[in-house]
mmCIF file of C-alpha atoms in Angstrom:
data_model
loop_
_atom_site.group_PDB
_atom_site.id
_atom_site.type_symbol
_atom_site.label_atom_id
_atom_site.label_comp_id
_atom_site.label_asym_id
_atom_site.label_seq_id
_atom_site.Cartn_x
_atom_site.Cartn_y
_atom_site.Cartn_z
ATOM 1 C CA UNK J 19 11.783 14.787 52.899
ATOM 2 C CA UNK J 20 14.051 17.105 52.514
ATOM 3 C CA UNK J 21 14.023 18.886 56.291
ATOM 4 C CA UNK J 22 14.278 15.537 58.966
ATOM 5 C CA UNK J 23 14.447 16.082 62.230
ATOM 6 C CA UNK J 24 17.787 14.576 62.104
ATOM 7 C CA UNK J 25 18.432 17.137 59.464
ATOM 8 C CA UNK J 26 17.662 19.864 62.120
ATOM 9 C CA UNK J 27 19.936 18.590 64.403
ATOM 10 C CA UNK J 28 22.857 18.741 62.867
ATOM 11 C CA UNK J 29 21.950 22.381 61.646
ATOM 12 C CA UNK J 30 21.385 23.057 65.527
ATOM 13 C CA UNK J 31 24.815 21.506 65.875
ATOM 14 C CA UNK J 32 26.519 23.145 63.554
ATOM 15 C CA UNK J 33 25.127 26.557 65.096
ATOM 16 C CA UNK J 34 26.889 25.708 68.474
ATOM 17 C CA UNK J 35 30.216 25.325 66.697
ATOM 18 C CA UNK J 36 30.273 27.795 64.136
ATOM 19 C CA UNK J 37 29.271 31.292 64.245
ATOM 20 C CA UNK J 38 28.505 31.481 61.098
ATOM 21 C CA UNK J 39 25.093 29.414 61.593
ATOM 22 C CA UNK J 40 23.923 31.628 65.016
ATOM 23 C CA UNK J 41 20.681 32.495 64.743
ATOM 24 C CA UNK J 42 20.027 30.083 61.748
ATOM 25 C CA UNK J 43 16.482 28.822 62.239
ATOM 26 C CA UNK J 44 13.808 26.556 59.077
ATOM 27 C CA UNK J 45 10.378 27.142 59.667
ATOM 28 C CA UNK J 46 8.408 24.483 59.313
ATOM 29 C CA UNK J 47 6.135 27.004 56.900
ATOM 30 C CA UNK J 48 9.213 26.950 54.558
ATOM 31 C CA UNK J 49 9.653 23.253 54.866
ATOM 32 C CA UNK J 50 6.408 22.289 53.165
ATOM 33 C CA UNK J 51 6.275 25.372 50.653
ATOM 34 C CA UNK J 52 9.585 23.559 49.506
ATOM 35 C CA UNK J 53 8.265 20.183 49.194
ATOM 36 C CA UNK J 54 5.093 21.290 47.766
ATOM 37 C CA UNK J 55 6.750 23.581 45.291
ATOM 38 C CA UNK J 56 9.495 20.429 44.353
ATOM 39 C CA UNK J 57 5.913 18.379 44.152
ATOM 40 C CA UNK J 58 4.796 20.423 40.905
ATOM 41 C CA UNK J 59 8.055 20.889 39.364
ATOM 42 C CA UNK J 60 8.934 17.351 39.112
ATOM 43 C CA UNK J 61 5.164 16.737 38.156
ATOM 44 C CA UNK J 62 5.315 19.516 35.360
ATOM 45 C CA UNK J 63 8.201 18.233 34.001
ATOM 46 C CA UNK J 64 7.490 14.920 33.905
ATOM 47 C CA UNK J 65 4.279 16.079 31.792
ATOM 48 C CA UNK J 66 6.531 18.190 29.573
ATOM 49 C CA UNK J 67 8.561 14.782 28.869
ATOM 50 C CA UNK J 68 5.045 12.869 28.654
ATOM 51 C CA UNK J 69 4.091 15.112 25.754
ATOM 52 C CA UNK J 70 7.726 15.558 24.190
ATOM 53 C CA UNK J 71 7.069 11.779 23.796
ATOM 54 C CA UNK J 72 3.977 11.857 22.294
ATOM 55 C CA UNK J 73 4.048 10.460 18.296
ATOM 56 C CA UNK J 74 2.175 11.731 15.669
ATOM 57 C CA UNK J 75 0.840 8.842 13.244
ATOM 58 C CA UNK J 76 -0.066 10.381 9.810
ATOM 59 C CA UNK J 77 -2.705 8.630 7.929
ATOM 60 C CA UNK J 78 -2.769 8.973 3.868
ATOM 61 C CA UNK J 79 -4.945 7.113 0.974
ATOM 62 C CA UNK J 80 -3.297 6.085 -1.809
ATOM 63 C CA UNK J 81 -5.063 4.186 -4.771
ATOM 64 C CA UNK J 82 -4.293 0.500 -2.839
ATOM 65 C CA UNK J 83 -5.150 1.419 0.794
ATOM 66 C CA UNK J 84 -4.276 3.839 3.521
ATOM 67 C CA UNK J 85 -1.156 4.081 5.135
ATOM 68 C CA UNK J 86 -0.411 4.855 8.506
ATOM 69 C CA UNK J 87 2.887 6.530 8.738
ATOM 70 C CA UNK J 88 5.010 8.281 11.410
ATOM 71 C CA UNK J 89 6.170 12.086 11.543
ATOM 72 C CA UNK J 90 9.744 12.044 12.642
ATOM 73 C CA UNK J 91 11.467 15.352 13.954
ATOM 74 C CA UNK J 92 15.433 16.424 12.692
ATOM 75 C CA UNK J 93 17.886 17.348 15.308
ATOM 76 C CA UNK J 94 18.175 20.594 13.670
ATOM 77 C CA UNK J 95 16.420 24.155 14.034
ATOM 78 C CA UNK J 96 16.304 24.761 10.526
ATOM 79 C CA UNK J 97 14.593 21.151 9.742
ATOM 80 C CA UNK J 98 11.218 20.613 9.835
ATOM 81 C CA UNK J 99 10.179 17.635 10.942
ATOM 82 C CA UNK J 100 9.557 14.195 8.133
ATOM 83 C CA UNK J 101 6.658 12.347 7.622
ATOM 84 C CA UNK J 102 8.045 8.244 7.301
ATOM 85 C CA UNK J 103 5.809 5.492 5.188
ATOM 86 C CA UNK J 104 8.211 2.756 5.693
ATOM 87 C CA UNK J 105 8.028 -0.585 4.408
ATOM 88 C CA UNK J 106 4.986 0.234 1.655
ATOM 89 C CA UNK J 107 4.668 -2.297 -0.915
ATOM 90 C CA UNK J 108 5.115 -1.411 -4.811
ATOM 91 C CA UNK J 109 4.828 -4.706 -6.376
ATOM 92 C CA UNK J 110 3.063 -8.057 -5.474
ATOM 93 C CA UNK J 111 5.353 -10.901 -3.064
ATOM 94 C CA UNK J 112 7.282 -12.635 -5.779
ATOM 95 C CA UNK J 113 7.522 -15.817 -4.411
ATOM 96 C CA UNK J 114 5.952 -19.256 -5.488
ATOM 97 C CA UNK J 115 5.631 -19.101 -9.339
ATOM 98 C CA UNK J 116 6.131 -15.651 -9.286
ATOM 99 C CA UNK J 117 10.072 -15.892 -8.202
ATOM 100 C CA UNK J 118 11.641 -15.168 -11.135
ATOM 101 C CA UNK J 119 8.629 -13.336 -12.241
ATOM 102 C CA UNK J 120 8.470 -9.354 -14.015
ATOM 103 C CA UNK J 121 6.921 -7.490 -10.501
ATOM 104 C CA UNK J 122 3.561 -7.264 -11.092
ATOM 105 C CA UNK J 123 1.132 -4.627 -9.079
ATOM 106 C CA UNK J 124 0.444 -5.293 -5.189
ATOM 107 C CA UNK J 125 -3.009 -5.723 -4.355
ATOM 108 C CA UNK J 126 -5.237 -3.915 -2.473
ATOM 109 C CA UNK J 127 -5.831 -3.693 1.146
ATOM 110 C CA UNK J 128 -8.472 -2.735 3.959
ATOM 111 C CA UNK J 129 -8.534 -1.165 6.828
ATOM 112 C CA UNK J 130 -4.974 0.807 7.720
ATOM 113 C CA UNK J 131 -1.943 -0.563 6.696
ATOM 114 C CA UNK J 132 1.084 0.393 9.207
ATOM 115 C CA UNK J 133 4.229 1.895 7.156
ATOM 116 C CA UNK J 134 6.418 2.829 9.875
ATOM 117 C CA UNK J 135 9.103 0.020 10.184
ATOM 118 C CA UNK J 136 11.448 -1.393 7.515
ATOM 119 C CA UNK J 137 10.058 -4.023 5.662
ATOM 120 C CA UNK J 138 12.961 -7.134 4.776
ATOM 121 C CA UNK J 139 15.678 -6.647 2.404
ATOM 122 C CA UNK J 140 15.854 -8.765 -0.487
ATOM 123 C CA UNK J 141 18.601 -11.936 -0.230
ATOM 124 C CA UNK J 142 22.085 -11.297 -0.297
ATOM 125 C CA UNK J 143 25.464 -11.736 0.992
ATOM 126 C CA UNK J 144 27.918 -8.765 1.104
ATOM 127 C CA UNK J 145 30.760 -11.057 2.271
ATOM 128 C CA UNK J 146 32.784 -12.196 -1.157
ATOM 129 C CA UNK J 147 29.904 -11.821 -3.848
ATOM 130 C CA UNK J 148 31.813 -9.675 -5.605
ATOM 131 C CA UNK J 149 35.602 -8.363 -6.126
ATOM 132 C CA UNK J 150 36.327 -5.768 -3.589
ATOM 133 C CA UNK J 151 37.306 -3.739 -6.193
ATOM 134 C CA UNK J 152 33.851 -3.467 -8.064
ATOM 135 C CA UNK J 153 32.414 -2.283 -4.322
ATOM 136 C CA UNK J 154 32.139 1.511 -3.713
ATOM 137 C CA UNK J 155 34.866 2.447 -1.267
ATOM 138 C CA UNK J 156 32.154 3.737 1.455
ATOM 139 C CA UNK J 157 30.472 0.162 1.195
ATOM 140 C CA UNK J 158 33.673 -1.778 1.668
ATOM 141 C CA UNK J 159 35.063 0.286 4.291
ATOM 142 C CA UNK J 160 31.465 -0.235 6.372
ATOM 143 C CA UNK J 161 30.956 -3.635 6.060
ATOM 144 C CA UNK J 162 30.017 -4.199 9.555
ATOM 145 C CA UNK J 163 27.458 -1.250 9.164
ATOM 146 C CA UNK J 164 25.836 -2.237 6.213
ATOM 147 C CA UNK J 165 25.893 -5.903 7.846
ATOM 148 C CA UNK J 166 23.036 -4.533 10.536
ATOM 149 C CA UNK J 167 20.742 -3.180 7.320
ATOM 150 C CA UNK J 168 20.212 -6.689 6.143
ATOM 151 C CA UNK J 169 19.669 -9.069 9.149
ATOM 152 C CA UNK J 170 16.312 -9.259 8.323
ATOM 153 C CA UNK J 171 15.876 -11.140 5.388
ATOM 154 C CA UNK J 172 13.272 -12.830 2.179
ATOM 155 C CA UNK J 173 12.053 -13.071 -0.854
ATOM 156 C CA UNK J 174 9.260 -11.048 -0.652
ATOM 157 C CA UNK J 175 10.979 -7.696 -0.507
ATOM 158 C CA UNK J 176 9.313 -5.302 -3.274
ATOM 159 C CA UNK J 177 9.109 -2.546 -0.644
ATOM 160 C CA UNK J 178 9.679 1.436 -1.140
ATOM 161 C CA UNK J 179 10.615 3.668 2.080
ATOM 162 C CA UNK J 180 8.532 7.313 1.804
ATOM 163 C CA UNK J 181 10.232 10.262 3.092
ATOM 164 C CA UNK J 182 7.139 13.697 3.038
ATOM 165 C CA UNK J 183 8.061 16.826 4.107
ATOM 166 C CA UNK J 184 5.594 18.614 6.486
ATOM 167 C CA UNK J 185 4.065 21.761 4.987
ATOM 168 C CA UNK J 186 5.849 25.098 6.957
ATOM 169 C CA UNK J 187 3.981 27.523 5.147
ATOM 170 C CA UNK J 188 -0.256 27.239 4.624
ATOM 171 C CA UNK J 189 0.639 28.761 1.153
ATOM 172 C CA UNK J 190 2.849 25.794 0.173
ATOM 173 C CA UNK J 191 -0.229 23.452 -0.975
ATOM 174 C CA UNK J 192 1.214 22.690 -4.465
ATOM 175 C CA UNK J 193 2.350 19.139 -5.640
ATOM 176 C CA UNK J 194 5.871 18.484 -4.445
ATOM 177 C CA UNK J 195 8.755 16.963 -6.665
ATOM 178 C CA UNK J 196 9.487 13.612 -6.477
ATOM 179 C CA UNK J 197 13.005 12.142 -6.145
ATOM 180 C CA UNK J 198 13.507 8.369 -6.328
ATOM 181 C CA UNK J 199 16.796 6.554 -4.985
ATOM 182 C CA UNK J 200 18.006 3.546 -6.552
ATOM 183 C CA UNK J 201 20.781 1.904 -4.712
ATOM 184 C CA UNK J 202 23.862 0.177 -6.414
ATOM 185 C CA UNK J 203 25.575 -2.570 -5.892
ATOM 186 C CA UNK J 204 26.170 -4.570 -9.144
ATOM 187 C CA UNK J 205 22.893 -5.945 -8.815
ATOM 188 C CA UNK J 206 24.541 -8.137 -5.896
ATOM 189 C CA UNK J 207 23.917 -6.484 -3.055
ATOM 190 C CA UNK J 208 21.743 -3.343 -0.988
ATOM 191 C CA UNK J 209 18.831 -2.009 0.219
ATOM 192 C CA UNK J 210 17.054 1.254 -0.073
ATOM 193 C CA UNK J 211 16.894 0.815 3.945
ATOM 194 C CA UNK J 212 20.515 1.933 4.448
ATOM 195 C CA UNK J 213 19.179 5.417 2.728
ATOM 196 C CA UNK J 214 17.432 8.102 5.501
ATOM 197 C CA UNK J 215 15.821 10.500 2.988
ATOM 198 C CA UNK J 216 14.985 12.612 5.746
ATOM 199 C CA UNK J 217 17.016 15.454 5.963
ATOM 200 C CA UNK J 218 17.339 15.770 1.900
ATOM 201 C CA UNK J 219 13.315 15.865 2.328
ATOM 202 C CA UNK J 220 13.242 18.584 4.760
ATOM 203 C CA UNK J 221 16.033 20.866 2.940
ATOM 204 C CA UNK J 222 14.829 20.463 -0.169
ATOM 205 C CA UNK J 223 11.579 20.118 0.108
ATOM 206 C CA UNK J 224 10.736 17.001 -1.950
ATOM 207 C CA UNK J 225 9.515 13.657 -1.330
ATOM 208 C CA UNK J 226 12.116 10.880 -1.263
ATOM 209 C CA UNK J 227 11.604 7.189 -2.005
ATOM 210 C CA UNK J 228 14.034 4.332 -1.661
ATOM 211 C CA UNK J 229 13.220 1.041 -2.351
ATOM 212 C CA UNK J 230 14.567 -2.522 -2.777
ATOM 213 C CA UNK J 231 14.902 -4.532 -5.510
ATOM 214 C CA UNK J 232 15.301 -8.186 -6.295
ATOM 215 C CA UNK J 233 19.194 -9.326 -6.199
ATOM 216 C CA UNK J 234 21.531 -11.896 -7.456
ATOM 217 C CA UNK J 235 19.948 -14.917 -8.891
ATOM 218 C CA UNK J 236 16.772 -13.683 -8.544
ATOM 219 C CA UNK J 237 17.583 -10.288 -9.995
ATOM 220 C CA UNK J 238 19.139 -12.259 -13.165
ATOM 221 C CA UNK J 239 16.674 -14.700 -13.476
ATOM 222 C CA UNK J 240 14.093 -12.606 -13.484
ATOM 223 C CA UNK J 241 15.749 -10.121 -16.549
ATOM 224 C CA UNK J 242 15.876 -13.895 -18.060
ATOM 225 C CA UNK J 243 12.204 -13.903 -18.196
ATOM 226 C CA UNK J 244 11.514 -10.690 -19.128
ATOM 227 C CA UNK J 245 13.984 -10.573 -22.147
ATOM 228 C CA UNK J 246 12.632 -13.440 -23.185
ATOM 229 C CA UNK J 247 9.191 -11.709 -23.156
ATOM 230 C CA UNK J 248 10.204 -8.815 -24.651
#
């Protein structure tokens, strides 16, 4: 509590020895108006966070399945916030006899698939692959960085990242423009992970995809087989 009886003492103290406290008295009224009052504040606000925290889980069909997404707000006021399908498979697991395999399509699923993590990166190893010099200057001065984008690792790692934005205006109904990413790399190393197509979503109103692709051996293995095809 706020108002102990201890408390009071020391106020009743305190009004002995200085003048300025003469007279001072806390009703006991006061007392629980205060703690009552402190009650529904803290209980407001902790529903204010409660709802703040709340996630929104888009759902869309596409022509495999239905995806369950997440909406992601921007730290900015002029952002609207981005609808994620993370992790949404555009080609079949190439592993087995498909390895060094043309992609082929990804079969269907039922029920709700959830697209809103990062699905593995294909393998690689940024350290030494290739000359330094053949690296973009932003990858070799963030090694470390891009380091933490491919921890997580395998073969089966034909997987696009969706970036929607959310319609601001009921008018706005239209089909949107499309802009796909392709990360470099010398077909050694990367990962459309290491791309947020967020904010370039939400200012420009398109819909972003990154996506990985299959790299070293398996990337020139697989052109191999599909020159030899051709």
């Amino acid at each position: 509590m706020w108002f102990s009886p201890r408390r009071n003492r020391l106020l009743s103290s305190q009004q002995q020895d200085h003048g300025d406290w003469h007279g001072a008295h806390i009703p006991s009224s006061f007392s629980s108006l205060s703690i009552t009052a402190s009650f529904w504040i803290l209980t407001f606000s902790w529903c204010l966070e409660a709802v703040r925290g709340q996630v929104y889980h888009p759902t869309v069909n596409t022509q495999y399945g239905k995806l369950r997404g997440v909406r992601v707000p921007l730290p900015s006021e002029i952002l609207g916030p981005v609808d994620q399908y993370l992790g949404v498979p555009y080609a079949a697991s190439p592993v087995g006899e498909k390895r060094f395999l043309p992609p082929e399509p990804p079969s269907s699923w039922s029920g709700i698939k959830n697209a809103t993590h990062f699905a593995p990166v294909c393998p690689q190893n940024i350290h030494n692959a290739v000359p330094e010099i053949m690296m973009p200057i932003w990858f070799s001065f963030s090694l470390d960085i891009v380091a933490s984008y491919i921890q997580d690792q395998n073969e089966d790692c034909l997987y696009l990242n969706i970036y929607v934005p959310t319609e601001d205006d009921i008018r706005d109904t239209g089909a949107k423009p499309v802009m796909v990413y392709i990360h470099g790399g010398s077909y050694m190393e990367g990962t459309g992970n290491m791309i947020d197509g967020s904010i370039l979503a939400s200012y420009g109103n398109v819909i972003v995809i990154t996506l990985n692709y299959r790299v070293g051996v398996l990337a020139l293995m697989m052109f191999f087989e599909l020159f030899s095809i051709l």
